[in-house]
PDB file of C-alpha atoms in Angstrom:
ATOM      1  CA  UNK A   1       0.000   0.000   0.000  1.00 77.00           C
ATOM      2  CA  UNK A   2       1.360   3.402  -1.075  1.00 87.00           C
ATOM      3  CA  UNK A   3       1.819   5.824   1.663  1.00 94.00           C
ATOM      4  CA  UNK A   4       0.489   9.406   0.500  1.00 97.00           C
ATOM      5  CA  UNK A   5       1.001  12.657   2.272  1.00 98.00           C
ATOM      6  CA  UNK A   6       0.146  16.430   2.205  1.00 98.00           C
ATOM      7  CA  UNK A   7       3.210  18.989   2.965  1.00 98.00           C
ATOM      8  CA  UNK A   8       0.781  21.936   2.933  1.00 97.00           C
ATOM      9  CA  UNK A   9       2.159  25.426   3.233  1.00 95.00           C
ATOM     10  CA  UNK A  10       2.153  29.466   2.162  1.00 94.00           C
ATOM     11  CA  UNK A  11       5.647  28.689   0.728  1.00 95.00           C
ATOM     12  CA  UNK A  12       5.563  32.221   0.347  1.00 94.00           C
ATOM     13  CA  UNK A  13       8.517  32.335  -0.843  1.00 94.00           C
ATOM     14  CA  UNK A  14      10.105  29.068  -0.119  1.00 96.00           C
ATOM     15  CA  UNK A  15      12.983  28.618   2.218  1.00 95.00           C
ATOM     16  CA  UNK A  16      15.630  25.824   2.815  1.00 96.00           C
ATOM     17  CA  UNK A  17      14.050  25.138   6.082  1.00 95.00           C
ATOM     18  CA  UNK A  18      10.442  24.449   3.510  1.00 97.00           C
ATOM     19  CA  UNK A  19      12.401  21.942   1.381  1.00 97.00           C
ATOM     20  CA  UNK A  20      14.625  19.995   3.782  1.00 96.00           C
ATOM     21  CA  UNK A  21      11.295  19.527   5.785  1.00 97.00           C
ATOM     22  CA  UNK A  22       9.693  18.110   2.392  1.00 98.00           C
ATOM     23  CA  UNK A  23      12.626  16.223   1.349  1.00 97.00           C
ATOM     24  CA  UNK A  24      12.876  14.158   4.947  1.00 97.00           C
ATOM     25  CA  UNK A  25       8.730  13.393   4.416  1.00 98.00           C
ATOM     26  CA  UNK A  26      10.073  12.576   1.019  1.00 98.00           C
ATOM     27  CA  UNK A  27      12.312   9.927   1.753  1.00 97.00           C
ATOM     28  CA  UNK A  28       9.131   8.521   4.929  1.00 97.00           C
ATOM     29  CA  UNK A  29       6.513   8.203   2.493  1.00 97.00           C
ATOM     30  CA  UNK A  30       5.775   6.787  -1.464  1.00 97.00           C
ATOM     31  CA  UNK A  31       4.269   9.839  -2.292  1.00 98.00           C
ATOM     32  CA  UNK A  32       4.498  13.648  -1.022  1.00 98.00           C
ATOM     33  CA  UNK A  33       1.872  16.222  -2.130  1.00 98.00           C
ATOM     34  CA  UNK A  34       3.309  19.991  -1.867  1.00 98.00           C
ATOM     35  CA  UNK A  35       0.277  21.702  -1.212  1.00 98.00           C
ATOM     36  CA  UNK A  36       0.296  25.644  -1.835  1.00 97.00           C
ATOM     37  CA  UNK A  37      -2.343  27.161  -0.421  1.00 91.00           C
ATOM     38  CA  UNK A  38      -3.604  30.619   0.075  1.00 80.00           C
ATOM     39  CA  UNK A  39      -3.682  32.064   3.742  1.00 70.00           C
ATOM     40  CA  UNK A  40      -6.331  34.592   4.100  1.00 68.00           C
ATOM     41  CA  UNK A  41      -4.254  36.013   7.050  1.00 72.00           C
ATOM     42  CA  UNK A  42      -1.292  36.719   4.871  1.00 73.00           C
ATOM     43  CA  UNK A  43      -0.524  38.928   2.145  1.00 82.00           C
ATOM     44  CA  UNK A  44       1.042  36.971  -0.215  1.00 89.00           C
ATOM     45  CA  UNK A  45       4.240  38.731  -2.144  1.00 90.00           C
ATOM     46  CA  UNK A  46       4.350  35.929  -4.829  1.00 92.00           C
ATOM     47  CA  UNK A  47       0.818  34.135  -6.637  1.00 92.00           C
ATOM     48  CA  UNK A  48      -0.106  30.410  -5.982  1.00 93.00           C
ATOM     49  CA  UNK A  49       1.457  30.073  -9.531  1.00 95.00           C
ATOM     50  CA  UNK A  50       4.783  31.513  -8.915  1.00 95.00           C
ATOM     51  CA  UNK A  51       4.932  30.010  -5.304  1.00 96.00           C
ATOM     52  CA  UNK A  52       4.392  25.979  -6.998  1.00 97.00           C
ATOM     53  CA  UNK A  53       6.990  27.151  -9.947  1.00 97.00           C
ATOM     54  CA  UNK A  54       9.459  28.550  -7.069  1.00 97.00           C
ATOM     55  CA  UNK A  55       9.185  24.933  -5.236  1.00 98.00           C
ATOM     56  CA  UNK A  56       9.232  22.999  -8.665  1.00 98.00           C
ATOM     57  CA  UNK A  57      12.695  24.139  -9.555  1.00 97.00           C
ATOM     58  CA  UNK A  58      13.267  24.135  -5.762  1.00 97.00           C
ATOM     59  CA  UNK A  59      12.266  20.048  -5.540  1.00 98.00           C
ATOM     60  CA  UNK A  60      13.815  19.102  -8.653  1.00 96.00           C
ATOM     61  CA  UNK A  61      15.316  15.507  -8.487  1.00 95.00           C
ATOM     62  CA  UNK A  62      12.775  14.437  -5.901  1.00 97.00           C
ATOM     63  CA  UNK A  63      10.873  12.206  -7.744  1.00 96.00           C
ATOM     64  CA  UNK A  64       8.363  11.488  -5.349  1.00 98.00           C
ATOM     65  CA  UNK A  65       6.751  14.891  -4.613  1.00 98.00           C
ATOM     66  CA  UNK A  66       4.436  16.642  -6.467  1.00 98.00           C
ATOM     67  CA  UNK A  67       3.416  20.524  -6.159  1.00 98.00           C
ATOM     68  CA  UNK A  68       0.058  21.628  -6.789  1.00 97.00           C
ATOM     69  CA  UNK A  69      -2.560  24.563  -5.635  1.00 96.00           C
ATOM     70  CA  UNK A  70      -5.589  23.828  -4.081  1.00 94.00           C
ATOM     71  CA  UNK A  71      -8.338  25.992  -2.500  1.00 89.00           C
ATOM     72  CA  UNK A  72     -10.246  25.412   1.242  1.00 91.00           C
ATOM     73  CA  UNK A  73      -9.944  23.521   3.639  1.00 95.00           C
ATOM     74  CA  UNK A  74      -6.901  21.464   4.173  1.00 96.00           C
ATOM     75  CA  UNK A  75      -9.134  18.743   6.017  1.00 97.00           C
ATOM     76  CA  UNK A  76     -11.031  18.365   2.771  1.00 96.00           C
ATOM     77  CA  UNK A  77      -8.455  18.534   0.488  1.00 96.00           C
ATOM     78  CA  UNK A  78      -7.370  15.573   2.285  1.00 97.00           C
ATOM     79  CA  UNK A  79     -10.188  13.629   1.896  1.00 96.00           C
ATOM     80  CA  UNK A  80     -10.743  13.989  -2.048  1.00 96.00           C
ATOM     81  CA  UNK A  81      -6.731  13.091  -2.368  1.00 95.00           C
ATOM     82  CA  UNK A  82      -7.714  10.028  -0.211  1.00 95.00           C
ATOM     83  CA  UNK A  83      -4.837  11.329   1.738  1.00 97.00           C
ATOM     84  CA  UNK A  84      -4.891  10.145   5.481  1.00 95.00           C
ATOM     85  CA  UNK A  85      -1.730  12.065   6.864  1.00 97.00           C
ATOM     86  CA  UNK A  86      -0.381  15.925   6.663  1.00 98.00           C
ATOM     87  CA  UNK A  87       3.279  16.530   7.667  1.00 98.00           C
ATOM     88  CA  UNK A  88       4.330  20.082   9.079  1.00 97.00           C
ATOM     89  CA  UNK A  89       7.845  21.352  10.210  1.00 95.00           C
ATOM     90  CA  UNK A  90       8.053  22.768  13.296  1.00 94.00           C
ATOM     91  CA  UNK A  91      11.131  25.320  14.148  1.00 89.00           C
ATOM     92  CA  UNK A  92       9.929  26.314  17.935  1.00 81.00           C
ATOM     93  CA  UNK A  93       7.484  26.513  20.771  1.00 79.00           C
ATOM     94  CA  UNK A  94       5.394  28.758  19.312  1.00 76.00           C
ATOM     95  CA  UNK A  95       5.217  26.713  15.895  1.00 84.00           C
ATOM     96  CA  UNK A  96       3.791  23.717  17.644  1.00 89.00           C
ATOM     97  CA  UNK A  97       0.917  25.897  19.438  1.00 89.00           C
ATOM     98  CA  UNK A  98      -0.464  26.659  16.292  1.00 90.00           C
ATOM     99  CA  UNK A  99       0.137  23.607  14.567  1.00 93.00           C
ATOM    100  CA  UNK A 100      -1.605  21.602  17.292  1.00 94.00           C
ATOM    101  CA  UNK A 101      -4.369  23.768  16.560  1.00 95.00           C
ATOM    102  CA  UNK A 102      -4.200  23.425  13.530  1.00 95.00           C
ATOM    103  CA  UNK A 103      -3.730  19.645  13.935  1.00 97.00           C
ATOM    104  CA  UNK A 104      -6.782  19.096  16.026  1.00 97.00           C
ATOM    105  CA  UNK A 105      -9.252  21.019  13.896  1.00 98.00           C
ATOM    106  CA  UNK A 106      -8.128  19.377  11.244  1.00 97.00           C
ATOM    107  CA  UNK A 107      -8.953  15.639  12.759  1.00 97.00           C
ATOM    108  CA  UNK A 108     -12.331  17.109  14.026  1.00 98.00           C
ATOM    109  CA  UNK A 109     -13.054  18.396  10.356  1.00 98.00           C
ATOM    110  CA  UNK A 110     -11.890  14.743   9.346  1.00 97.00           C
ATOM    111  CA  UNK A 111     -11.374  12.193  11.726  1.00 97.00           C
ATOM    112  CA  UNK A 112      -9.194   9.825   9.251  1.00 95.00           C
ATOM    113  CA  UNK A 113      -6.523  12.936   9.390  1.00 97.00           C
ATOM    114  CA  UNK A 114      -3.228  12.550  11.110  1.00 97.00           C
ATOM    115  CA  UNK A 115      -0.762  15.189  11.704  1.00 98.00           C
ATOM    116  CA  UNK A 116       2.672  14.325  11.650  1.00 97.00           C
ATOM    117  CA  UNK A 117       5.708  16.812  12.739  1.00 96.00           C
ATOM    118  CA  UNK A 118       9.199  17.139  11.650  1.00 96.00           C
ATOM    119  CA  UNK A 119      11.263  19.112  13.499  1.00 94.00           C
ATOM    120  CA  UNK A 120      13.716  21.701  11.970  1.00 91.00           C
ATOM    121  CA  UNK A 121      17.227  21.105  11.981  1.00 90.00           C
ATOM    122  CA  UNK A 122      19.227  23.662  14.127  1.00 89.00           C
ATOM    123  CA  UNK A 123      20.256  25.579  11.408  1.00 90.00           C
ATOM    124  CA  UNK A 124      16.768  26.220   9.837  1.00 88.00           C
ATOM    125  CA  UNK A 125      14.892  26.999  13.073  1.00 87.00           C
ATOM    126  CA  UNK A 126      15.512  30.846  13.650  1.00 84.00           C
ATOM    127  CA  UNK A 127      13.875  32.097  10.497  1.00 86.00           C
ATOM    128  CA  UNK A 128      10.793  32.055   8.414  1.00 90.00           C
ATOM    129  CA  UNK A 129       9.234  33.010   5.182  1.00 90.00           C
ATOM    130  CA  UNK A 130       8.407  36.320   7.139  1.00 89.00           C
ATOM    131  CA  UNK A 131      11.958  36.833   8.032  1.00 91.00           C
ATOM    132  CA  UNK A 132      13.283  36.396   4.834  1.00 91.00           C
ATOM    133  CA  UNK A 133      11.042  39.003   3.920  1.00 89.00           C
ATOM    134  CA  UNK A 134      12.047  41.408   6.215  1.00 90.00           C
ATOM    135  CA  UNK A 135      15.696  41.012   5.678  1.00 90.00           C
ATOM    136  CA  UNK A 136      15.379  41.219   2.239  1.00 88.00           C
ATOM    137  CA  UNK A 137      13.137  44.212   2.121  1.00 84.00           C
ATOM    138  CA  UNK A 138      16.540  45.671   4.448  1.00 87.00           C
ATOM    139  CA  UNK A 139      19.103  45.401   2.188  1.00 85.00           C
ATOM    140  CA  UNK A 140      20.538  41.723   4.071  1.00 89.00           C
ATOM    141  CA  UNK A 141      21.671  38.998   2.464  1.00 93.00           C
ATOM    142  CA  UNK A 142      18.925  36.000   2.027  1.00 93.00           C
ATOM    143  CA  UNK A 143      21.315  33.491   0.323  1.00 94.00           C
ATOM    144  CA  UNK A 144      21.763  31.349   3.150  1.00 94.00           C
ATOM    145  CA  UNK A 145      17.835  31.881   3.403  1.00 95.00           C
ATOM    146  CA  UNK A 146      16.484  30.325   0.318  1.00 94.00           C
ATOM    147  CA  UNK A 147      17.551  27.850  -2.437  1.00 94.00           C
ATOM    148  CA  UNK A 148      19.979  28.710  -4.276  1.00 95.00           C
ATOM    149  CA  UNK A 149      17.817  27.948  -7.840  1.00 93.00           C
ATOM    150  CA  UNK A 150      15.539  30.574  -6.884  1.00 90.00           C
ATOM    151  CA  UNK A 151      17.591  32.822  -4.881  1.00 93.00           C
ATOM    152  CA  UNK A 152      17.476  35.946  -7.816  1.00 91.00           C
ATOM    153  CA  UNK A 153      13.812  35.833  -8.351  1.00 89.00           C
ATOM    154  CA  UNK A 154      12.623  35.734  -4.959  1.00 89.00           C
ATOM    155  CA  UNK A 155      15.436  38.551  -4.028  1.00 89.00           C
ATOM    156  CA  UNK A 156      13.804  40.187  -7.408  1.00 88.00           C
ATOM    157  CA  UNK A 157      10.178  40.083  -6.154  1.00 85.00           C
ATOM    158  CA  UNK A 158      10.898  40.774  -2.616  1.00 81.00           C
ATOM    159  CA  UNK A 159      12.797  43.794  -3.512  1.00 76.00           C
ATOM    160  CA  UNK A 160       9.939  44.917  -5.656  1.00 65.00           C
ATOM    161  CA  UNK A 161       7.281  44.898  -3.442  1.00 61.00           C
ATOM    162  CA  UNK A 162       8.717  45.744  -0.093  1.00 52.00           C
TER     163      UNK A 162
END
């Protein structure tokens, strides 16, 4: 039996700490489903279109995962991808509060739903999609940040909108 799983995220943009989290579920389970989705509590600097071509070149060589868009509610999502588990990296404290949250609604929105968390490694933990944000939109270097195949268009975008 193939073991399929949902890596949902803003990816907005991606980060190193986003794909080492996907690649580790990557090499756990048959079959990893990027899931970009819009958060209505964010403003998003790059389009669900960008954001899945940004973690396309980003994933290359993992032939296992697949990137895709979707719309509503992760729970449901879930369901129609006859998807039974979601994996989510968690960098501190604070992460896991709202991903337990998160986690919990989600398996009382379907009860077949498992969360699953990864843990960052040490040197991914202290920043975020947010924070490369802000340090790009201050002049700071992001390469150690983001992947290096993307590393000019994000710094591109980011520097054109902040």
């Amino acid at each position: 039996m193939e073991t399929k799983v949902i890596c949902p995220g803003s990816f907005d943009p991606v980060t190193r700490g986003h794909v080492d989290i996907i690649t580790r579920a990557a090499r756990m389970f048959d079959h990893v489903i990027v899931g970009v989705l819009n958060n209505l509590a964010k403003n998003p600097s790059f389009t669900t279109e960008e954001r899945i071509a940004l973690l396309k070149e980003s994933l290359k060589g993992i032939d296992n995962v697949e990137v895709v868009g979707f719309d509503g509610l992760l729970a449901d999502y879930a369901k129609q991808q006859g998807v039974t588990s979601i994996v989510k990296g968690l960098r501190a404290v604070s992460d896991f509060e709202y991903e337990f949250q998160q986690a919990l609604t989600n398996k009382k929105l379907n009860p077949d739903l498992e969360t699953v968390f990864l843990t960052s490694h040490s040197e991914f933990m202290y920043f975020s999609s947010s924070m490369v944000k802000q340090v790009a939109s201050l002049g700071g270097d992001i390469s150690s940040f983001v992947p290096e195949c993307v590393h000019d268009e994000i710094l591109a975008r980011l520097k054109q909108t902040l």
